[in-house]
């Protein structure tokens, strides 16, 4: 497959066995680009050398003029690294538009001032063309002997990888797991397998999609895979699942997502009542059969109203109705819940947000207070929840 080539052109120092123009022509012959651009400085010696190279290389049609009126994009200040970078970026941008599927754009910054070479390298990194090629060979008098030229190609992928991994780490630390994974998706598995699979694992874990999270974890950690498979197999109305739900709320609070964190604590408070209904009283959701409720709850007007709210013989319980059901059973945890006006008031703030019925924003202080009250409520009644209410098992970094 043919490639495209951008070649800087200096004036340089010729040795006894070197011919500058022929050396650059030899470079072109070895690369054999479908199309190439020459980037000299604006000095007459440099543009004159570029003309010799252009006229000496075959096929003539492979040379790409910079514009209808100018053969070259000349660098006005070849000793100014930023001017060199700007000029080379312009040429790179133009050349990228000419790329065909499967082609590579190569940049050879060997010839010219050191600032031209450095500026060309910076341009390659800035435009992410990915491939630098240097003309090397046997040296005499400090320069490559004409006729010994060979190409040394270097991928800039390692530079891009280090940069993108730093950005992905920042995204990861703030809970943007899918964004981190997508940023690393263009790199081969040799580099990206562990960090990318870690990000995908945490993305699914935060969604409580344990089966998918375990599959990603299996790519880099058997211990984590087993832990997630344990959560997958755990009782949906058990203490382990509730603990992990609340751990996810803690993560949201840490990332500054107060409204979503409160929504999870609210859901956790609701789920705590349902765990108690399931484990102590045999009433299991998420949809409660009317006949089970009739058998398991004391008769009365409240139960009649609850059953009337059902459809097709099934009833759903929200936060208030779940805790009221426990209250009807004279449950000790329910008594503590209904005594804790602070907890109920704080959880009620969820209803004013977009996760409830409004658009209000919440302060981190209110969400932290709700977390504290909920933990205090569960501690004497569902101690197993506190064991699972931890983020200690979650990877804390992509590295």
Coordinates of C-alpha atoms in Angstrom, one line a residue:
X1 CA 0.0 0.0 0.0
X2 CA 1.4 3.4 -1.0
X3 CA 1.7 6.2 1.6
X4 CA 1.9 10.0 1.7
X5 CA 5.1 11.7 2.8
X6 CA 6.0 15.2 4.1
X7 CA 9.7 15.9 4.0
X8 CA 11.5 18.9 5.6
X9 CA 14.3 20.4 3.6
X10 CA 17.2 22.3 5.1
X11 CA 20.5 23.4 3.6
X12 CA 22.6 21.5 6.1
X13 CA 26.3 20.6 6.0
X14 CA 27.5 18.4 3.2
X15 CA 30.3 15.9 3.9
X16 CA 32.9 14.7 1.4
X17 CA 30.8 11.7 0.6
X18 CA 27.3 13.3 0.9
X19 CA 25.1 15.0 -1.6
X20 CA 22.2 16.7 0.1
X21 CA 19.8 16.7 -2.8
X22 CA 20.6 13.1 -3.8
X23 CA 20.2 12.0 -0.2
X24 CA 16.6 13.4 -0.1
X25 CA 15.9 11.9 -3.5
X26 CA 17.1 8.5 -2.1
X27 CA 14.8 9.0 0.8
X28 CA 11.9 9.5 -1.6
X29 CA 12.8 6.5 -3.6
X30 CA 12.9 4.3 -0.5
X31 CA 9.6 5.5 0.8
X32 CA 8.1 5.6 -2.7
X33 CA 5.1 7.8 -1.7
X34 CA 2.0 8.1 -3.8
X35 CA 2.2 11.8 -3.1
X36 CA 4.7 14.0 -1.2
X37 CA 5.2 17.6 0.0
X38 CA 8.5 19.4 0.5
X39 CA 8.8 21.9 3.4
X40 CA 12.0 24.1 3.1
X41 CA 12.8 27.3 4.9
X42 CA 12.4 30.5 3.0
X43 CA 16.1 30.9 2.4
X44 CA 17.1 30.7 -1.3
X45 CA 19.6 27.9 -0.5
X46 CA 16.8 25.8 1.1
X47 CA 14.2 26.4 -1.6
X48 CA 16.8 25.8 -4.3
X49 CA 17.6 22.4 -2.7
X50 CA 13.9 21.6 -2.6
X51 CA 13.7 22.4 -6.3
X52 CA 16.6 20.0 -7.0
X53 CA 14.9 17.3 -5.1
X54 CA 11.5 17.9 -6.8
X55 CA 13.1 17.9 -10.3
X56 CA 15.3 14.8 -9.6
X57 CA 12.6 12.4 -8.3
X58 CA 10.5 10.2 -10.4
X59 CA 7.6 10.1 -11.0
X60 CA 7.1 13.8 -11.3
X61 CA 3.4 13.7 -10.7
X62 CA 3.9 12.4 -7.1
X63 CA 5.1 15.9 -6.1
X64 CA 2.3 17.9 -4.5
X65 CA 2.6 21.7 -4.9
X66 CA 1.5 23.7 -1.9
X67 CA -0.7 26.0 -3.9
X68 CA -1.3 27.0 -7.6
X69 CA 1.2 29.8 -7.2
X70 CA 3.8 28.2 -4.8
X71 CA 5.5 24.9 -4.9
X72 CA 6.4 24.8 -1.2
X73 CA 5.0 25.9 2.2
X74 CA 8.2 27.7 3.3
X75 CA 9.1 28.2 6.9
X76 CA 9.8 31.9 7.5
X77 CA 11.8 31.5 10.7
X78 CA 13.6 28.1 10.7
X79 CA 15.2 28.8 14.1
X80 CA 11.8 29.4 15.7
X81 CA 10.3 26.1 16.9
X82 CA 6.8 27.5 17.0
X83 CA 6.9 28.9 13.5
X84 CA 8.2 25.5 12.4
X85 CA 5.4 23.7 14.1
X86 CA 2.8 26.0 12.7
X87 CA 4.0 25.6 9.2
X88 CA 4.3 21.8 9.4
X89 CA 0.8 21.6 11.0
X90 CA -0.6 23.4 8.0
X91 CA 1.0 20.9 5.7
X92 CA -0.1 17.9 7.8
X93 CA -3.7 19.1 7.8
X94 CA -3.6 19.5 4.0
X95 CA -2.0 16.1 3.5
X96 CA -4.5 14.3 5.8
X97 CA -7.3 15.4 3.4
X98 CA -5.6 13.4 0.7
X99 CA -5.3 10.1 2.6
X100 CA -7.0 7.1 1.1
X101 CA -8.2 4.1 3.1
X102 CA -5.3 2.0 4.3
X103 CA -2.7 4.7 3.7
X104 CA -0.4 6.2 6.3
X105 CA 0.8 9.8 6.4
X106 CA 4.6 9.8 7.1
X107 CA 6.5 12.8 8.3
X108 CA 10.3 12.8 7.8
X109 CA 11.9 15.7 9.8
X110 CA 15.5 14.6 9.3
X111 CA 16.6 17.5 7.1
X112 CA 16.7 21.1 8.3
X113 CA 17.5 23.0 11.5
X114 CA 17.0 21.2 14.8
X115 CA 14.0 23.6 15.4
X116 CA 12.5 22.4 12.1
X117 CA 12.8 18.7 13.2
X118 CA 11.4 19.5 16.7
X119 CA 8.6 21.5 15.2
X120 CA 7.8 18.8 12.7
X121 CA 7.6 16.2 15.6
X122 CA 5.4 18.5 17.6
X123 CA 3.1 18.9 14.6
X124 CA 2.9 15.2 14.1
X125 CA 1.9 14.7 17.8
X126 CA -0.6 17.6 17.7
X127 CA -2.3 16.3 14.5
X128 CA -1.9 12.6 15.7
X129 CA -0.6 11.4 12.3
X130 CA 1.1 8.6 14.2
X131 CA 4.2 7.9 12.1
X132 CA 7.6 9.6 12.0
X133 CA 10.3 8.3 9.6
X134 CA 13.9 9.4 9.9
X135 CA 16.6 9.0 7.3
X136 CA 19.6 7.2 8.9
X137 CA 22.6 5.4 7.5
X138 CA 26.4 5.2 7.7
X139 CA 27.8 8.5 8.8
X140 CA 30.9 10.4 7.9
X141 CA 31.8 14.0 8.8
X142 CA 28.6 14.0 10.9
X143 CA 26.2 13.4 8.1
X144 CA 24.8 10.3 6.3
X145 CA 26.8 9.1 3.4
X146 CA 24.9 9.4 0.2
X147 CA 23.9 5.9 -1.0
X148 CA 23.7 4.4 2.5
X149 CA 20.3 5.9 3.4
X150 CA 17.7 3.7 5.1
X151 CA 14.5 4.5 6.8
X152 CA 13.8 4.3 10.6
X153 CA 10.1 4.6 11.3
X154 CA 8.8 5.4 14.7
X155 CA 5.2 5.3 15.9
X156 CA 3.9 8.1 18.1
X157 CA 1.3 5.8 19.6
X158 CA 3.2 5.6 22.9
X159 CA 3.1 9.4 23.2
X160 CA -0.7 9.4 22.5
X161 CA -1.2 6.5 24.8
X162 CA 0.4 8.2 27.8
X163 CA -1.6 11.3 27.2
X164 CA -4.9 9.5 26.7
X165 CA -4.3 7.3 29.7
X166 CA -3.8 10.3 31.9
X167 CA -7.1 11.8 30.6
X168 CA -8.9 8.5 31.0
X169 CA -7.6 8.3 34.6
X170 CA -9.1 11.7 35.3
X171 CA -12.4 10.6 33.8
X172 CA -12.3 7.3 35.8
X173 CA -11.7 9.2 39.0
X174 CA -14.9 11.2 38.4
X175 CA -17.0 8.3 37.5
X176 CA -17.0 8.7 33.7
X177 CA -16.2 5.1 33.2
X178 CA -17.6 4.7 29.7
X179 CA -15.9 7.9 28.5
X180 CA -12.6 6.5 29.8
X181 CA -13.2 3.2 28.0
X182 CA -14.1 4.9 24.7
X183 CA -11.0 7.1 24.9
X184 CA -8.8 4.0 25.0
X185 CA -10.7 2.0 22.4
X186 CA -8.4 2.9 19.5
X187 CA -5.4 1.3 21.2
X188 CA -4.5 -2.4 20.9
X189 CA -5.1 -4.8 23.7
X190 CA -1.4 -5.1 24.5
X191 CA -1.6 -1.5 25.8
X192 CA -5.3 -1.1 26.7
X193 CA -6.7 -4.4 27.9
X194 CA -6.5 -3.9 31.7
X195 CA -7.3 -0.2 31.9
X196 CA -10.1 -0.4 29.4
X197 CA -11.6 -3.5 30.9
X198 CA -11.4 -1.9 34.3
X199 CA -13.3 1.1 33.1
X200 CA -16.0 -1.1 31.5
X201 CA -16.2 -3.3 34.6
X202 CA -16.9 -0.2 36.8
X203 CA -19.4 1.1 34.3
X204 CA -21.4 -2.0 34.6
X205 CA -20.8 -2.4 38.3
X206 CA -22.2 1.0 39.0
X207 CA -25.3 0.0 37.0
X208 CA -25.5 -3.2 39.2
X209 CA -25.2 -5.2 36.1
X210 CA -23.0 -7.8 37.8
X211 CA -23.0 -10.4 35.1
X212 CA -21.5 -8.0 32.5
X213 CA -19.2 -6.5 35.1
X214 CA -17.9 -10.0 36.0
X215 CA -17.1 -10.7 32.3
X216 CA -15.0 -7.6 32.1
X217 CA -13.3 -8.3 35.4
X218 CA -12.4 -11.8 34.1
X219 CA -10.1 -10.1 31.6
X220 CA -7.8 -8.8 34.4
X221 CA -8.7 -10.2 37.8
X222 CA -10.0 -13.6 38.9
X223 CA -10.6 -12.3 42.4
X224 CA -12.7 -9.4 41.3
X225 CA -14.6 -11.7 38.9
X226 CA -15.4 -14.1 41.7
X227 CA -16.6 -11.2 43.9
X228 CA -18.9 -9.9 41.2
X229 CA -20.2 -13.3 40.5
X230 CA -21.0 -13.6 44.1
X231 CA -23.1 -10.4 44.0
X232 CA -24.8 -11.7 40.8
X233 CA -25.9 -14.8 42.6
X234 CA -26.9 -13.0 45.8
X235 CA -30.5 -12.5 46.8
X236 CA -31.9 -9.4 45.2
X237 CA -33.7 -8.8 48.5
X238 CA -30.7 -9.7 50.6
X239 CA -28.3 -7.6 52.6
X240 CA -25.3 -8.0 50.2
X241 CA -27.2 -6.5 47.3
X242 CA -28.5 -3.6 49.4
X243 CA -25.0 -2.9 50.7
X244 CA -23.7 -2.6 47.2
X245 CA -26.6 -0.4 46.1
X246 CA -25.6 2.0 48.9
X247 CA -21.9 1.8 48.0
X248 CA -22.9 3.0 44.6
X249 CA -24.6 5.9 46.2
X250 CA -21.4 6.7 48.1
X251 CA -19.6 6.8 44.8
X252 CA -22.1 9.3 43.3
X253 CA -21.7 11.5 46.3
X254 CA -17.9 11.4 46.0
X255 CA -18.2 12.5 42.3
X256 CA -20.5 15.4 43.2
X257 CA -23.7 13.9 41.7
X258 CA -25.8 14.9 44.7
X259 CA -29.2 14.4 43.2
X260 CA -28.5 10.9 41.8
X261 CA -26.8 10.0 45.1
X262 CA -29.9 11.0 47.0
X263 CA -32.0 9.0 44.6
X264 CA -29.9 5.9 45.4
X265 CA -30.1 6.5 49.2
X266 CA -33.8 6.9 48.8
X267 CA -34.0 3.7 46.9
X268 CA -31.7 2.1 49.5
X269 CA -34.1 3.1 52.3
X270 CA -37.0 1.6 50.4
X271 CA -35.1 -1.5 49.7
X272 CA -34.1 -1.9 53.3
X273 CA -37.8 -2.1 54.2
X274 CA -38.3 -4.7 51.5
X275 CA -35.3 -6.7 52.6
X276 CA -36.8 -6.8 56.1
X277 CA -40.2 -7.8 54.7
X278 CA -38.6 -10.7 52.7
X279 CA -36.1 -12.1 55.3
X280 CA -38.3 -11.7 58.4
X281 CA -41.8 -12.0 57.2
X282 CA -41.6 -13.9 53.9
X283 CA -43.1 -11.1 51.8
X284 CA -41.0 -10.9 48.7
X285 CA -41.2 -8.3 45.9
X286 CA -40.7 -6.6 43.6
X287 CA -44.4 -7.3 42.9
X288 CA -46.4 -8.5 45.9
X289 CA -49.3 -10.9 45.3
X290 CA -52.5 -9.7 46.9
X291 CA -53.2 -13.0 48.6
X292 CA -49.7 -13.1 50.1
X293 CA -50.2 -9.6 51.6
X294 CA -53.6 -10.6 52.9
X295 CA -52.1 -13.5 54.7
X296 CA -48.9 -11.8 55.9
X297 CA -50.3 -8.4 57.0
X298 CA -52.8 -7.5 59.7
X299 CA -56.3 -6.9 58.3
X300 CA -57.7 -3.4 58.3
X301 CA -58.5 -0.3 56.4
X302 CA -54.9 0.4 55.4
X303 CA -54.5 -3.1 53.9
X304 CA -57.7 -2.8 52.1
X305 CA -56.5 0.5 50.5
X306 CA -53.2 -1.1 49.6
X307 CA -54.8 -4.1 47.9
X308 CA -57.1 -1.8 46.0
X309 CA -54.1 0.0 44.5
X310 CA -52.9 -3.2 42.9
X311 CA -53.4 -4.4 39.3
X312 CA -54.1 -8.0 38.2
X313 CA -53.7 -9.2 41.7
X314 CA -50.2 -7.6 42.2
X315 CA -49.2 -4.7 44.4
X316 CA -46.1 -2.5 44.3
X317 CA -44.6 -0.9 47.4
X318 CA -42.9 2.4 47.4
X319 CA -40.8 3.9 50.2
X320 CA -43.7 4.9 52.5
X321 CA -45.9 1.9 51.8
X322 CA -43.1 -0.5 52.4
X323 CA -42.2 1.1 55.8
X324 CA -45.9 1.3 56.7
X325 CA -46.3 -2.5 56.0
X326 CA -43.4 -3.1 58.4
X327 CA -45.1 -0.8 60.9
X328 CA -48.3 -2.8 60.6
X329 CA -46.2 -5.8 61.7
X330 CA -44.9 -4.0 64.7
X331 CA -41.4 -4.3 63.4
X332 CA -38.6 -2.7 65.5
X333 CA -36.7 -1.3 62.5
X334 CA -39.9 0.3 61.2
X335 CA -40.5 1.9 64.6
X336 CA -37.0 3.5 64.4
X337 CA -37.7 4.7 60.9
X338 CA -40.9 6.5 61.7
X339 CA -39.3 8.1 64.8
X340 CA -36.5 9.5 62.7
X341 CA -38.1 12.7 61.3
X342 CA -34.7 14.0 60.2
X343 CA -34.1 11.0 57.9
X344 CA -37.6 11.1 56.4
X345 CA -37.3 14.8 55.8
X346 CA -34.0 14.5 54.1
X347 CA -35.1 11.6 51.9
X348 CA -38.1 13.6 51.0
X349 CA -35.9 16.1 49.3
X350 CA -35.4 13.6 46.6
X351 CA -39.0 14.2 45.5
X352 CA -38.1 17.8 44.6
X353 CA -35.3 16.8 42.2
X354 CA -35.5 15.5 38.7
X355 CA -35.4 12.0 40.1
X356 CA -38.7 12.7 41.8
X357 CA -41.2 15.4 40.7
X358 CA -39.2 18.6 40.4
X359 CA -36.0 20.2 39.3
X360 CA -34.4 21.2 42.6
X361 CA -30.7 20.8 43.3
X362 CA -29.4 19.4 46.5
X363 CA -26.5 20.3 48.7
X364 CA -23.8 17.8 49.4
X365 CA -24.4 18.5 53.1
X366 CA -28.0 17.3 52.9
X367 CA -27.0 14.1 51.1
X368 CA -24.3 13.3 53.6
X369 CA -26.7 13.9 56.4
X370 CA -29.2 11.5 54.8
X371 CA -26.5 8.9 54.4
X372 CA -25.5 9.2 58.1
X373 CA -29.1 8.9 59.3
X374 CA -29.7 5.8 57.0
X375 CA -26.5 4.1 58.3
X376 CA -27.6 4.8 61.9
X377 CA -31.0 3.3 61.2
X378 CA -29.7 0.1 59.6
X379 CA -26.8 -0.6 62.0
X380 CA -28.8 -2.4 64.8
X381 CA -31.2 -4.2 62.4
X382 CA -29.4 -5.1 59.2
X383 CA -25.7 -5.4 60.2
X384 CA -25.0 -7.5 57.1
X385 CA -25.8 -4.5 54.9
X386 CA -23.0 -2.6 56.5
X387 CA -20.5 -5.3 55.6
X388 CA -21.4 -4.9 51.9
X389 CA -21.8 -1.1 52.1
X390 CA -18.2 -0.5 51.1
X391 CA -16.3 0.6 48.0
X392 CA -13.1 -1.1 49.2
X393 CA -13.4 -3.9 46.6
X394 CA -13.7 -1.5 43.6
X395 CA -10.6 -0.7 41.6
X396 CA -9.5 2.8 42.4
X397 CA -7.3 3.4 39.3
X398 CA -6.9 2.3 35.8
X399 CA -3.1 1.9 36.3

